[in-house]
mmCIF file of C-alpha atoms in Angstrom:
data_model
loop_
_atom_site.group_PDB
_atom_site.id
_atom_site.type_symbol
_atom_site.label_atom_id
_atom_site.label_comp_id
_atom_site.label_asym_id
_atom_site.label_seq_id
_atom_site.Cartn_x
_atom_site.Cartn_y
_atom_site.Cartn_z
ATOM 1 C CA ASP A 1 123.351 88.955 99.370
ATOM 2 C CA ALA A 2 120.063 88.198 101.304
ATOM 3 C CA ARG A 3 117.768 86.320 99.328
ATOM 4 C CA VAL A 4 114.247 84.892 99.079
ATOM 5 C CA THR A 5 113.817 81.274 99.920
ATOM 6 C CA GLN A 6 111.410 79.096 98.403
ATOM 7 C CA THR A 7 110.733 75.678 99.027
ATOM 8 C CA PRO A 8 110.394 72.851 97.602
ATOM 9 C CA ARG A 9 111.845 73.893 94.356
ATOM 10 C CA HIS A 10 110.041 71.117 92.336
ATOM 11 C CA LYS A 11 106.625 69.750 93.082
ATOM 12 C CA VAL A 12 105.141 66.966 91.096
ATOM 13 C CA THR A 13 101.932 65.076 92.592
ATOM 14 C CA GLU A 14 98.596 63.924 91.097
ATOM 15 C CA MET A 15 95.322 65.867 90.943
ATOM 16 C CA GLY A 16 93.540 66.082 94.303
ATOM 17 C CA GLN A 17 96.460 66.397 96.374
ATOM 18 C CA GLU A 18 97.201 69.146 98.580
ATOM 19 C CA VAL A 19 100.141 71.119 97.571
ATOM 20 C CA THR A 20 101.765 73.603 100.191
ATOM 21 C CA MET A 21 104.519 76.120 99.038
ATOM 22 C CA ARG A 22 106.545 77.955 101.506
ATOM 23 C CA CYS A 23 108.389 81.144 101.123
ATOM 24 C CA GLN A 24 111.166 82.704 103.621
ATOM 25 C CA PRO A 25 111.276 86.515 102.681
ATOM 26 C CA ILE A 26 114.069 88.913 103.012
ATOM 27 C CA LEU A 27 114.624 89.696 106.961
ATOM 28 C CA GLY A 28 113.306 93.089 107.393
ATOM 29 C CA HIS A 29 111.049 93.311 104.586
ATOM 30 C CA ASN A 30 107.398 93.751 105.158
ATOM 31 C CA THR A 31 105.452 93.215 102.019
ATOM 32 C CA VAL A 32 105.433 89.664 100.478
ATOM 33 C CA PHE A 33 103.828 88.788 96.828
ATOM 34 C CA TRP A 34 102.924 85.321 95.528
ATOM 35 C CA TYR A 35 102.720 85.295 91.884
ATOM 36 C CA ARG A 36 102.006 82.594 89.146
ATOM 37 C CA GLN A 37 104.010 82.243 85.854
ATOM 38 C CA THR A 38 102.845 80.415 82.859
ATOM 39 C CA MET A 39 103.914 80.325 79.027
ATOM 40 C CA MET A 40 100.195 81.516 78.143
ATOM 41 C CA GLN A 41 99.714 84.075 80.971
ATOM 42 C CA GLY A 42 102.845 85.207 81.862
ATOM 43 C CA LEU A 43 103.470 86.560 85.290
ATOM 44 C CA GLU A 44 100.297 87.047 87.350
ATOM 45 C CA LEU A 45 99.596 88.455 90.711
ATOM 46 C CA LEU A 46 98.268 86.177 92.978
ATOM 47 C CA ALA A 47 98.170 87.610 96.603
ATOM 48 C CA TYR A 48 100.185 90.285 98.526
ATOM 49 C CA PHE A 49 100.586 90.789 102.112
ATOM 50 C CA ARG A 50 101.805 93.976 104.191
ATOM 51 C CA ASN A 51 102.807 93.506 107.611
ATOM 52 C CA ARG A 52 101.682 89.806 107.638
ATOM 53 C CA ALA A 53 98.142 91.373 106.465
ATOM 54 C CA PRO A 54 96.440 90.199 103.265
ATOM 55 C CA LEU A 55 95.964 93.560 101.039
ATOM 56 C CA ASP A 56 94.787 91.934 97.941
ATOM 57 C CA ASP A 57 94.062 88.355 96.702
ATOM 58 C CA SER A 58 91.848 88.945 93.909
ATOM 59 C CA GLY A 59 94.062 87.280 91.601
ATOM 60 C CA MET A 60 93.717 83.708 93.577
ATOM 61 C CA PRO A 61 90.879 81.298 92.876
ATOM 62 C CA LYS A 62 89.384 81.399 96.176
ATOM 63 C CA ASP A 63 87.761 78.024 96.277
ATOM 64 C CA ARG A 64 90.826 76.153 96.218
ATOM 65 C CA PHE A 65 93.619 78.766 96.997
ATOM 66 C CA SER A 66 94.768 79.993 100.583
ATOM 67 C CA ALA A 67 97.615 82.051 101.559
ATOM 68 C CA GLU A 68 98.835 83.131 104.817
ATOM 69 C CA MET A 69 101.836 84.622 106.888
ATOM 70 C CA PRO A 70 102.011 82.649 110.228
ATOM 71 C CA ASP A 71 105.146 84.917 111.083
ATOM 72 C CA ALA A 72 106.876 87.581 109.519
ATOM 73 C CA THR A 73 109.575 84.827 108.640
ATOM 74 C CA LEU A 74 107.182 82.660 106.701
ATOM 75 C CA ALA A 75 104.391 82.994 104.020
ATOM 76 C CA THR A 76 102.637 80.012 102.742
ATOM 77 C CA LEU A 77 100.469 79.212 99.281
ATOM 78 C CA LYS A 78 98.201 76.135 99.314
ATOM 79 C CA ILE A 79 96.098 74.445 96.958
ATOM 80 C CA GLN A 80 93.393 72.201 97.879
ATOM 81 C CA PRO A 81 92.478 70.088 95.800
ATOM 82 C CA SER A 82 95.157 70.936 93.279
ATOM 83 C CA GLU A 83 93.906 70.477 89.280
ATOM 84 C CA PRO A 84 96.099 69.987 86.397
ATOM 85 C CA ARG A 85 95.616 73.371 85.365
ATOM 86 C CA ASP A 86 97.513 74.756 88.417
ATOM 87 C CA SER A 87 100.622 73.512 86.883
ATOM 88 C CA ALA A 88 102.758 76.635 86.840
ATOM 89 C CA VAL A 89 106.248 78.191 88.300
ATOM 90 C CA TYR A 90 105.246 79.826 91.510
ATOM 91 C CA PHE A 91 107.262 82.922 92.548
ATOM 92 C CA CYS A 92 107.337 84.583 96.139
ATOM 93 C CA ALA A 93 108.787 88.116 96.049
ATOM 94 C CA SER A 94 109.294 90.433 99.001
ATOM 95 C CA GLY A 95 109.995 94.084 99.294
ATOM 96 C CA SER A 96 110.811 96.791 101.759
ATOM 97 C CA GLY A 97 107.662 98.930 101.300
ATOM 98 C CA LEU A 98 109.782 101.825 102.314
ATOM 99 C CA ASP A 99 109.981 104.073 98.890
ATOM 100 C CA ARG A 100 107.722 106.551 97.809
ATOM 101 C CA PHE A 101 107.252 104.824 94.714
ATOM 102 C CA ASN A 102 106.531 100.883 94.191
ATOM 103 C CA GLN A 103 109.521 99.502 95.932
ATOM 104 C CA PRO A 104 111.746 96.980 94.056
ATOM 105 C CA GLN A 105 110.543 93.303 94.521
ATOM 106 C CA HIS A 106 113.072 90.779 95.286
ATOM 107 C CA PHE A 107 112.001 87.521 93.864
ATOM 108 C CA GLY A 108 112.679 83.667 94.872
ATOM 109 C CA ASP A 109 113.766 81.081 92.608
ATOM 110 C CA GLY A 110 110.271 79.608 92.392
ATOM 111 C CA THR A 111 108.407 76.290 92.860
ATOM 112 C CA ARG A 112 107.982 74.423 89.659
ATOM 113 C CA LEU A 113 104.528 72.505 90.331
ATOM 114 C CA SER A 114 103.318 69.908 88.161
ATOM 115 C CA ILE A 115 99.820 68.418 88.830
ATOM 116 C CA LEU A 116 99.152 65.030 86.884
ATOM 117 C CA THR B 1 93.333 92.191 79.239
ATOM 118 C CA GLN B 2 97.147 92.531 79.133
ATOM 119 C CA LEU B 3 97.685 96.235 80.392
ATOM 120 C CA LEU B 4 101.499 96.097 79.532
ATOM 121 C CA GLU B 5 102.281 95.035 75.763
ATOM 122 C CA GLN B 6 106.258 94.029 75.221
ATOM 123 C CA SER B 7 107.441 93.688 71.278
ATOM 124 C CA PRO B 8 108.986 91.872 70.203
ATOM 125 C CA GLN B 9 107.978 88.570 71.638
ATOM 126 C CA PHE B 10 111.211 86.757 70.583
ATOM 127 C CA LEU B 11 114.286 87.912 69.538
ATOM 128 C CA SER B 12 117.101 86.335 68.646
ATOM 129 C CA ILE B 13 120.398 88.013 67.602
ATOM 130 C CA GLN B 14 124.214 87.979 66.926
ATOM 131 C CA GLU B 15 126.715 88.981 69.539
ATOM 132 C CA GLY B 16 127.555 92.511 68.965
ATOM 133 C CA GLU B 17 124.334 93.689 67.559
ATOM 134 C CA ASN B 18 122.185 96.395 69.189
ATOM 135 C CA LEU B 19 118.497 95.771 70.146
ATOM 136 C CA THR B 20 115.689 97.715 71.463
ATOM 137 C CA VAL B 21 112.737 96.172 73.369
ATOM 138 C CA TYR B 22 109.068 97.957 73.828
ATOM 139 C CA CYS B 23 106.682 98.125 76.557
ATOM 140 C CA ASN B 24 103.332 99.772 75.558
ATOM 141 C CA SER B 25 100.191 100.731 77.272
ATOM 142 C CA SER B 26 97.050 102.822 77.008
ATOM 143 C CA SER B 27 97.285 103.524 80.925
ATOM 144 C CA VAL B 28 99.551 106.063 82.757
ATOM 145 C CA PHE B 29 101.853 104.533 85.185
ATOM 146 C CA SER B 30 103.403 106.597 88.125
ATOM 147 C CA SER B 31 106.482 104.084 87.795
ATOM 148 C CA LEU B 32 107.855 101.434 85.843
ATOM 149 C CA GLN B 33 110.576 98.479 86.375
ATOM 150 C CA TRP B 34 112.263 96.512 83.890
ATOM 151 C CA TYR B 35 113.300 93.019 85.155
ATOM 152 C CA ARG B 36 115.806 90.163 83.582
ATOM 153 C CA GLN B 37 114.899 86.726 84.105
ATOM 154 C CA GLU B 38 117.081 83.790 83.210
ATOM 155 C CA PRO B 39 115.860 80.072 83.073
ATOM 156 C CA GLY B 40 115.072 78.333 86.524
ATOM 157 C CA GLU B 41 115.533 81.825 88.383
ATOM 158 C CA GLY B 42 113.367 84.717 89.510
ATOM 159 C CA PRO B 43 112.956 87.952 88.052
ATOM 160 C CA VAL B 44 115.774 90.364 88.791
ATOM 161 C CA LEU B 45 115.328 94.391 89.181
ATOM 162 C CA LEU B 46 117.377 95.906 86.482
ATOM 163 C CA VAL B 47 115.791 99.789 86.849
ATOM 164 C CA THR B 48 112.985 101.850 88.021
ATOM 165 C CA VAL B 49 111.895 104.961 86.172
ATOM 166 C CA VAL B 50 109.499 107.295 87.651
ATOM 167 C CA THR B 51 109.551 110.817 85.379
ATOM 168 C CA GLY B 52 107.920 111.014 82.064
ATOM 169 C CA GLY B 53 111.182 111.309 79.613
ATOM 170 C CA GLU B 54 113.525 109.916 82.165
ATOM 171 C CA VAL B 55 116.531 108.175 80.713
ATOM 172 C CA LYS B 56 118.620 105.880 82.772
ATOM 173 C CA LYS B 57 121.765 104.085 81.760
ATOM 174 C CA LEU B 58 123.110 101.037 83.189
ATOM 175 C CA LYS B 59 126.234 99.856 81.314
ATOM 176 C CA ARG B 60 125.385 98.832 78.052
ATOM 177 C CA LEU B 61 121.834 99.375 78.716
ATOM 178 C CA THR B 62 119.438 102.398 77.863
ATOM 179 C CA PHE B 63 116.026 102.571 79.656
ATOM 180 C CA GLN B 64 113.549 105.441 78.445
ATOM 181 C CA PHE B 65 110.357 106.238 80.201
ATOM 182 C CA GLY B 66 107.919 107.928 77.746
ATOM 183 C CA ASP B 67 106.845 111.644 78.271
ATOM 184 C CA ALA B 68 103.184 110.524 78.821
ATOM 185 C CA ARG B 69 104.394 107.401 81.179
ATOM 186 C CA LYS B 70 102.325 105.124 79.045
ATOM 187 C CA ASP B 71 105.518 103.466 77.537
ATOM 188 C CA SER B 72 109.248 102.751 77.802
ATOM 189 C CA SER B 73 111.897 101.342 76.030
ATOM 190 C CA LEU B 74 114.963 99.193 76.838
ATOM 191 C CA HIS B 75 117.841 99.618 74.318
ATOM 192 C CA ILE B 76 120.843 97.085 74.304
ATOM 193 C CA THR B 77 124.229 98.418 72.914
ATOM 194 C CA ALA B 78 126.425 95.539 71.622
ATOM 195 C CA ALA B 79 124.660 92.680 73.154
ATOM 196 C CA GLN B 80 126.396 89.731 74.679
ATOM 197 C CA PRO B 81 125.700 86.020 75.490
ATOM 198 C CA GLY B 82 124.986 86.924 79.125
ATOM 199 C CA ASP B 83 122.082 89.405 77.985
ATOM 200 C CA THR B 84 119.893 86.240 77.033
ATOM 201 C CA GLY B 85 117.061 85.723 79.145
ATOM 202 C CA LEU B 86 113.281 86.893 79.699
ATOM 203 C CA TYR B 87 112.934 90.793 79.905
ATOM 204 C CA LEU B 88 109.808 92.174 81.682
ATOM 205 C CA CYS B 89 108.502 95.412 82.152
ATOM 206 C CA ALA B 90 106.118 96.163 85.498
ATOM 207 C CA GLY B 91 104.079 98.911 86.106
ATOM 208 C CA ALA B 92 102.657 100.710 88.901
ATOM 209 C CA LYS B 93 99.452 103.091 88.555
ATOM 210 C CA SER B 94 100.106 104.982 91.735
ATOM 211 C CA SER B 95 102.410 104.753 94.597
ATOM 212 C CA GLY B 96 102.511 101.727 96.737
ATOM 213 C CA ASP B 97 100.271 100.332 94.085
ATOM 214 C CA LYS B 98 100.946 96.711 93.070
ATOM 215 C CA LEU B 99 102.912 95.990 89.986
ATOM 216 C CA THR B 100 101.436 94.740 86.772
ATOM 217 C CA PHE B 101 103.688 92.846 84.542
ATOM 218 C CA GLY B 102 104.262 93.201 80.946
ATOM 219 C CA THR B 103 103.921 90.284 78.310
ATOM 220 C CA GLY B 104 108.038 89.596 78.097
ATOM 221 C CA THR B 105 110.523 89.684 75.476
ATOM 222 C CA ARG B 106 112.498 86.481 75.358
ATOM 223 C CA LEU B 107 116.098 87.374 73.834
ATOM 224 C CA ALA B 108 118.914 85.186 72.695
ATOM 225 C CA VAL B 109 122.169 86.239 71.882
ATOM 226 C CA ARG B 110 124.252 83.958 69.503
ATOM 227 C CA PRO B 111 127.986 83.933 70.132
#
């Protein structure tokens, strides 16, 4: 089965360091989503792309977070500088965007980020 | 403000019991999805409902979309330990709109 691949699976770093998370969407999917999941806030949408163009990044703190899609096979989420409150599990999901109603989203297994 | 409230938040039951999980909102959604998430993994889509009053069955799981398309329920018959996980509902207000996820229901089924 095709899967969304996220790297790294775990990341522990000190506050102030740059963090880069990567996502390889399912081949042929044209929509990519970045989510953050915490116990307190649940699953929150940070940003999403369609055909590599950013459509909505209103959920993302702009001063320190940035999301890009250098090509159709790679999406990145960067945090610079990182802070302890950024500790969470970050998920990437992709979809085909072809269905009339909101398409199913296929999630990766996440990056568990701990900022010390 | 959380648009989709799920209840209960936590549920621990014995294998073989039935249960119902609720997803409620004051907003109307054009479609609603249910996902299950297991520890260390991402959510996996179970079903999408799009018509008010729609009922869908997936083996022992029955999903219903409210007539007014503001709420949904998930009923599990004869729960098994393999049903353990975090159940999330997610709604889209219009076709092609981004999903808003619910607060989640964490289910534990004891053997």
